[in-house]
Amino acid sequence: MSSCRKRCKRQILKFAQYFFRFITGTLNADSVEDELELSAVRHRPEALELLEAQTRFSRKELQILYRGFKNECPSGVVNEDTFKEIYAQFFPQGDASTYAHFLFNAFDTDHNGSVSFEDFVMGLSILLRGTVQEKLNWAFNLYDINKDGYITKEEMLDIIKSIYDMMGKCTYPILKEETPRQHVEIFFQKMDKNRDGVVTIDEFIDCCQNDENIMRSMQLFENVI
């Protein structure tokens, strides 16, 4: 693997770590550190000016991200296979391929099979600097696998199973086969207010806003960059 590809992966891997802890509610204050180094970078001023207007990042922050994602990866895009390799490195004890697939699709908003620097920064801006509503909308989109505007039990089960598969041997106590489905049932009891078998965006947001762990994770996420 080339050195530039390795450096690019390290930048994305750092975000992958924070995002996983956010989406599973396990992000804590001790893990929130800004280790990005300020340095001169080559960039296209017009592109950065547009992204500065579209995101909540400053020009200097965009330069840092641009250096890590694009200058070190001349192609400027990450495909799904590379995304899966990133998660495989971070979770060697399990199988991260399915969760990486779902997360990749959440970033690949135009569904063209690749995540560009622009795609990545737009998603990152929401997760790090967005409003509570924007962050929860993004999370809902992750769970809404078929993008029909609803989360079904099967969709949530697929996501939760993929998280457990990714954690692998790190799960304690050892999971029973029925554990993921039991967790889905608990989540649906909280979220599916009208008991129609699906969770709408309004139900999802209302439930999450009343969950202290989720709200605390989102607040800590703002300090990453």
mmCIF file of C-alpha atoms in Angstrom:
data_model
loop_
_atom_site.group_PDB
_atom_site.id
_atom_site.type_symbol
_atom_site.label_atom_id
_atom_site.label_comp_id
_atom_site.label_asym_id
_atom_site.label_seq_id
_atom_site.Cartn_x
_atom_site.Cartn_y
_atom_site.Cartn_z
ATOM 1 C CA MET A 1 0.000 0.000 0.000
ATOM 2 C CA SER A 2 1.429 3.419 -0.955
ATOM 3 C CA SER A 3 2.379 5.873 1.766
ATOM 4 C CA CYS A 4 -0.096 8.495 0.521
ATOM 5 C CA ARG A 5 -2.922 5.979 0.678
ATOM 6 C CA LYS A 6 -1.908 5.070 4.219
ATOM 7 C CA ARG A 7 -1.924 8.724 5.288
ATOM 8 C CA CYS A 8 -5.323 9.239 3.704
ATOM 9 C CA LYS A 9 -6.678 6.219 5.551
ATOM 10 C CA ARG A 10 -5.332 7.482 8.869
ATOM 11 C CA GLN A 11 -7.266 10.725 8.451
ATOM 12 C CA ILE A 12 -10.515 8.908 7.682
ATOM 13 C CA LEU A 13 -9.828 6.287 10.343
ATOM 14 C CA LYS A 14 -9.618 8.977 13.011
ATOM 15 C CA PHE A 15 -13.076 10.161 12.049
ATOM 16 C CA ALA A 16 -14.360 6.582 11.881
ATOM 17 C CA GLN A 17 -13.387 6.130 15.525
ATOM 18 C CA TYR A 18 -15.277 9.213 16.666
ATOM 19 C CA PHE A 19 -18.288 8.475 14.504
ATOM 20 C CA PHE A 20 -18.660 4.907 15.772
ATOM 21 C CA ARG A 21 -18.558 6.124 19.375
ATOM 22 C CA PHE A 22 -21.118 8.801 18.563
ATOM 23 C CA ILE A 23 -23.626 6.559 16.815
ATOM 24 C CA THR A 24 -23.411 3.909 19.563
ATOM 25 C CA GLY A 25 -23.514 6.450 22.412
ATOM 26 C CA THR A 26 -20.077 5.488 23.779
ATOM 27 C CA LEU A 27 -18.156 8.684 23.065
ATOM 28 C CA ASN A 28 -16.652 10.113 26.261
ATOM 29 C CA ALA A 29 -14.829 13.271 27.160
ATOM 30 C CA ASP A 30 -11.452 11.574 27.573
ATOM 31 C CA SER A 31 -11.547 10.381 23.966
ATOM 32 C CA VAL A 32 -12.194 13.814 22.463
ATOM 33 C CA GLU A 33 -8.889 15.244 21.332
ATOM 34 C CA ASP A 34 -7.875 17.437 18.441
ATOM 35 C CA GLU A 35 -4.648 15.982 17.090
ATOM 36 C CA LEU A 36 -4.720 17.633 13.679
ATOM 37 C CA GLU A 37 -1.614 19.647 12.888
ATOM 38 C CA LEU A 38 -1.820 23.075 11.289
ATOM 39 C CA SER A 39 0.377 23.328 8.230
ATOM 40 C CA ALA A 40 0.496 24.928 4.813
ATOM 41 C CA VAL A 41 -1.405 23.029 2.142
ATOM 42 C CA ARG A 42 -2.039 23.299 -1.534
ATOM 43 C CA HIS A 43 -5.681 23.863 -2.355
ATOM 44 C CA ARG A 44 -8.100 25.214 -4.888
ATOM 45 C CA PRO A 45 -9.370 28.515 -3.442
ATOM 46 C CA GLU A 46 -12.633 28.445 -5.368
ATOM 47 C CA ALA A 47 -13.552 24.975 -4.084
ATOM 48 C CA LEU A 48 -12.706 25.833 -0.493
ATOM 49 C CA GLU A 49 -14.626 29.094 -0.636
ATOM 50 C CA LEU A 50 -17.718 27.201 -1.755
ATOM 51 C CA LEU A 51 -17.327 24.570 0.967
ATOM 52 C CA GLU A 52 -16.750 27.274 3.559
ATOM 53 C CA ALA A 53 -20.134 28.720 2.620
ATOM 54 C CA GLN A 54 -21.836 25.327 2.606
ATOM 55 C CA THR A 55 -20.368 23.980 5.856
ATOM 56 C CA ARG A 56 -19.587 25.196 9.360
ATOM 57 C CA PHE A 57 -15.836 24.825 8.930
ATOM 58 C CA SER A 58 -13.408 27.704 8.704
ATOM 59 C CA ARG A 59 -11.004 28.046 5.795
ATOM 60 C CA LYS A 60 -8.098 26.788 7.912
ATOM 61 C CA GLU A 61 -10.077 23.751 9.069
ATOM 62 C CA LEU A 62 -11.024 22.956 5.495
ATOM 63 C CA GLN A 63 -7.379 23.227 4.490
ATOM 64 C CA ILE A 64 -6.445 20.680 7.158
ATOM 65 C CA LEU A 65 -9.152 18.284 6.036
ATOM 66 C CA TYR A 66 -8.322 18.889 2.391
ATOM 67 C CA ARG A 67 -4.679 18.048 2.980
ATOM 68 C CA GLY A 68 -5.519 14.823 4.773
ATOM 69 C CA PHE A 69 -8.210 13.642 2.383
ATOM 70 C CA LYS A 70 -7.367 14.999 -1.041
ATOM 71 C CA ASN A 71 -3.753 16.129 -1.282
ATOM 72 C CA GLU A 72 -2.637 12.781 0.118
ATOM 73 C CA CYS A 73 -5.118 10.926 -2.124
ATOM 74 C CA PRO A 74 -4.803 12.350 -5.621
ATOM 75 C CA SER A 75 -7.960 10.622 -6.838
ATOM 76 C CA GLY A 76 -9.942 12.673 -4.326
ATOM 77 C CA VAL A 77 -12.461 9.902 -3.691
ATOM 78 C CA VAL A 78 -12.842 6.850 -1.471
ATOM 79 C CA ASN A 79 -14.699 3.810 -2.786
ATOM 80 C CA GLU A 80 -16.605 1.309 -0.685
ATOM 81 C CA ASP A 81 -13.829 -1.276 -0.695
ATOM 82 C CA THR A 82 -11.388 1.261 0.763
ATOM 83 C CA PHE A 83 -13.986 2.310 3.329
ATOM 84 C CA LYS A 84 -14.355 -1.319 4.389
ATOM 85 C CA GLU A 85 -10.579 -1.695 4.653
ATOM 86 C CA ILE A 86 -10.498 1.278 7.006
ATOM 87 C CA TYR A 87 -13.010 -0.284 9.363
ATOM 88 C CA ALA A 88 -11.353 -3.685 9.097
ATOM 89 C CA GLN A 89 -8.139 -2.095 10.409
ATOM 90 C CA PHE A 90 -9.913 -0.386 13.272
ATOM 91 C CA PHE A 91 -11.915 -3.470 14.283
ATOM 92 C CA PRO A 92 -9.587 -6.413 13.495
ATOM 93 C CA GLN A 93 -11.329 -8.590 16.077
ATOM 94 C CA GLY A 94 -14.618 -8.590 14.177
ATOM 95 C CA ASP A 95 -16.212 -8.226 10.751
ATOM 96 C CA ALA A 96 -16.768 -4.542 9.992
ATOM 97 C CA SER A 97 -17.721 -4.939 6.337
ATOM 98 C CA THR A 98 -21.508 -4.707 6.739
ATOM 99 C CA TYR A 99 -21.465 -1.692 9.055
ATOM 100 C CA ALA A 100 -18.930 0.016 6.783
ATOM 101 C CA HIS A 101 -21.305 -0.619 3.877
ATOM 102 C CA PHE A 102 -24.188 1.110 5.682
ATOM 103 C CA LEU A 103 -21.999 4.025 6.777
ATOM 104 C CA PHE A 104 -20.550 4.417 3.289
ATOM 105 C CA ASN A 105 -24.043 4.662 1.820
ATOM 106 C CA ALA A 106 -24.899 7.395 4.334
ATOM 107 C CA PHE A 107 -21.931 9.462 3.132
ATOM 108 C CA ASP A 108 -22.469 8.649 -0.542
ATOM 109 C CA THR A 109 -25.432 10.991 -0.837
ATOM 110 C CA ASP A 110 -25.522 10.992 -4.643
ATOM 111 C CA HIS A 111 -25.208 7.176 -4.747
ATOM 112 C CA ASN A 112 -22.430 7.124 -7.328
ATOM 113 C CA GLY A 113 -20.353 4.495 -5.548
ATOM 114 C CA SER A 114 -17.717 6.813 -4.134
ATOM 115 C CA VAL A 115 -17.310 9.358 -1.337
ATOM 116 C CA SER A 116 -15.625 12.561 -2.465
ATOM 117 C CA PHE A 117 -13.934 15.120 -0.284
ATOM 118 C CA GLU A 118 -17.054 17.262 -0.639
ATOM 119 C CA ASP A 119 -19.332 14.394 0.447
ATOM 120 C CA PHE A 120 -17.120 13.686 3.431
ATOM 121 C CA VAL A 121 -16.857 17.311 4.572
ATOM 122 C CA MET A 122 -20.585 17.923 4.244
ATOM 123 C CA GLY A 123 -21.351 14.914 6.431
ATOM 124 C CA LEU A 124 -18.600 15.787 8.868
ATOM 125 C CA SER A 125 -19.906 19.338 9.171
ATOM 126 C CA ILE A 126 -23.334 18.064 10.183
ATOM 127 C CA LEU A 127 -21.975 15.570 12.711
ATOM 128 C CA LEU A 128 -19.512 17.970 14.306
ATOM 129 C CA ARG A 129 -21.135 21.384 13.933
ATOM 130 C CA GLY A 130 -24.734 20.779 12.943
ATOM 131 C CA THR A 131 -27.810 21.412 15.010
ATOM 132 C CA VAL A 132 -29.353 18.585 17.019
ATOM 133 C CA GLN A 133 -32.022 18.281 14.331
ATOM 134 C CA GLU A 134 -29.422 18.005 11.558
ATOM 135 C CA LYS A 135 -27.387 15.391 13.414
ATOM 136 C CA LEU A 136 -30.422 13.268 14.158
ATOM 137 C CA ASN A 137 -31.616 13.566 10.562
ATOM 138 C CA TRP A 138 -28.227 12.231 9.450
ATOM 139 C CA ALA A 139 -28.406 9.349 11.927
ATOM 140 C CA PHE A 140 -31.960 8.531 10.815
ATOM 141 C CA ASN A 141 -30.731 8.358 7.231
ATOM 142 C CA LEU A 142 -28.128 5.807 8.299
ATOM 143 C CA TYR A 143 -30.765 3.523 9.840
ATOM 144 C CA ASP A 144 -33.250 4.049 7.003
ATOM 145 C CA ILE A 145 -31.431 1.622 4.751
ATOM 146 C CA ASN A 146 -33.836 1.664 1.801
ATOM 147 C CA LYS A 147 -34.428 5.445 2.102
ATOM 148 C CA ASP A 148 -38.230 5.212 2.156
ATOM 149 C CA GLY A 149 -38.596 7.591 5.098
ATOM 150 C CA TYR A 150 -39.193 4.917 7.743
ATOM 151 C CA ILE A 151 -37.062 2.675 9.939
ATOM 152 C CA THR A 152 -38.369 -0.867 10.172
ATOM 153 C CA LYS A 153 -37.426 -3.454 12.761
ATOM 154 C CA GLU A 154 -35.508 -5.376 10.122
ATOM 155 C CA GLU A 155 -33.505 -2.303 9.128
ATOM 156 C CA MET A 156 -32.616 -1.544 12.722
ATOM 157 C CA LEU A 157 -31.796 -5.215 13.271
ATOM 158 C CA ASP A 158 -29.441 -5.171 10.278
ATOM 159 C CA ILE A 159 -27.611 -2.130 11.672
ATOM 160 C CA ILE A 160 -27.365 -3.504 15.205
ATOM 161 C CA LYS A 161 -26.194 -6.910 13.983
ATOM 162 C CA SER A 162 -23.541 -5.194 11.888
ATOM 163 C CA ILE A 163 -22.319 -3.280 14.948
ATOM 164 C CA TYR A 164 -22.067 -6.466 16.996
ATOM 165 C CA ASP A 165 -20.331 -8.234 14.123
ATOM 166 C CA MET A 166 -17.860 -5.365 13.971
ATOM 167 C CA MET A 167 -17.156 -5.481 17.709
ATOM 168 C CA GLY A 168 -16.540 -9.223 17.514
ATOM 169 C CA LYS A 169 -14.647 -10.529 20.521
ATOM 170 C CA CYS A 170 -14.850 -7.159 22.273
ATOM 171 C CA THR A 171 -18.461 -7.691 23.275
ATOM 172 C CA TYR A 172 -18.879 -8.695 26.911
ATOM 173 C CA PRO A 173 -20.666 -10.663 28.109
ATOM 174 C CA ILE A 174 -20.663 -12.945 25.073
ATOM 175 C CA LEU A 175 -23.759 -12.181 23.016
ATOM 176 C CA LYS A 176 -26.511 -14.678 22.580
ATOM 177 C CA GLU A 177 -27.988 -15.090 19.129
ATOM 178 C CA GLU A 178 -31.247 -13.420 20.148
ATOM 179 C CA THR A 179 -29.598 -10.379 21.783
ATOM 180 C CA PRO A 180 -29.685 -8.039 18.739
ATOM 181 C CA ARG A 181 -33.389 -8.675 18.169
ATOM 182 C CA GLN A 182 -34.100 -8.117 21.862
ATOM 183 C CA HIS A 183 -32.368 -4.741 21.647
ATOM 184 C CA VAL A 184 -34.421 -3.835 18.593
ATOM 185 C CA GLU A 185 -37.614 -4.632 20.473
ATOM 186 C CA ILE A 186 -36.512 -2.348 23.324
ATOM 187 C CA PHE A 187 -35.682 0.480 20.910
ATOM 188 C CA PHE A 188 -39.012 0.124 19.115
ATOM 189 C CA GLN A 189 -40.953 0.200 22.369
ATOM 190 C CA LYS A 190 -39.387 3.609 22.991
ATOM 191 C CA MET A 191 -39.550 4.992 19.452
ATOM 192 C CA ASP A 192 -42.650 3.587 17.781
ATOM 193 C CA LYS A 193 -45.145 5.779 19.583
ATOM 194 C CA ASN A 194 -48.197 4.865 17.525
ATOM 195 C CA ARG A 195 -47.316 1.161 17.344
ATOM 196 C CA ASP A 196 -47.586 0.944 13.566
ATOM 197 C CA GLY A 197 -44.452 -1.143 13.202
ATOM 198 C CA VAL A 198 -42.204 1.565 11.760
ATOM 199 C CA VAL A 199 -40.332 4.568 13.162
ATOM 200 C CA THR A 200 -40.772 7.918 11.456
ATOM 201 C CA ILE A 201 -38.237 10.742 11.498
ATOM 202 C CA ASP A 202 -40.378 12.632 14.033
ATOM 203 C CA GLU A 203 -40.582 9.616 16.360
ATOM 204 C CA PHE A 204 -36.853 9.007 16.020
ATOM 205 C CA ILE A 205 -35.913 12.614 16.792
ATOM 206 C CA ASP A 206 -38.347 12.880 19.703
ATOM 207 C CA CYS A 207 -36.989 9.721 21.310
ATOM 208 C CA CYS A 208 -33.327 10.659 20.808
ATOM 209 C CA GLN A 209 -33.822 14.163 22.166
ATOM 210 C CA ASN A 210 -35.107 12.636 25.376
ATOM 211 C CA ASP A 211 -32.169 10.235 25.694
ATOM 212 C CA GLU A 212 -29.425 11.745 27.874
ATOM 213 C CA ASN A 213 -26.682 9.451 26.558
ATOM 214 C CA ILE A 214 -27.336 10.350 22.922
ATOM 215 C CA MET A 215 -27.535 14.070 23.649
ATOM 216 C CA ARG A 216 -24.330 13.976 25.687
ATOM 217 C CA SER A 217 -22.522 12.193 22.862
ATOM 218 C CA MET A 218 -23.603 14.832 20.350
ATOM 219 C CA GLN A 219 -22.377 17.658 22.594
ATOM 220 C CA LEU A 220 -18.967 16.041 23.018
ATOM 221 C CA PHE A 221 -18.698 15.511 19.286
ATOM 222 C CA GLU A 222 -18.588 19.268 18.745
ATOM 223 C CA ASN A 223 -15.136 19.410 20.353
ATOM 224 C CA VAL A 224 -13.420 16.993 17.992
ATOM 225 C CA ILE A 225 -12.290 19.672 15.533
#
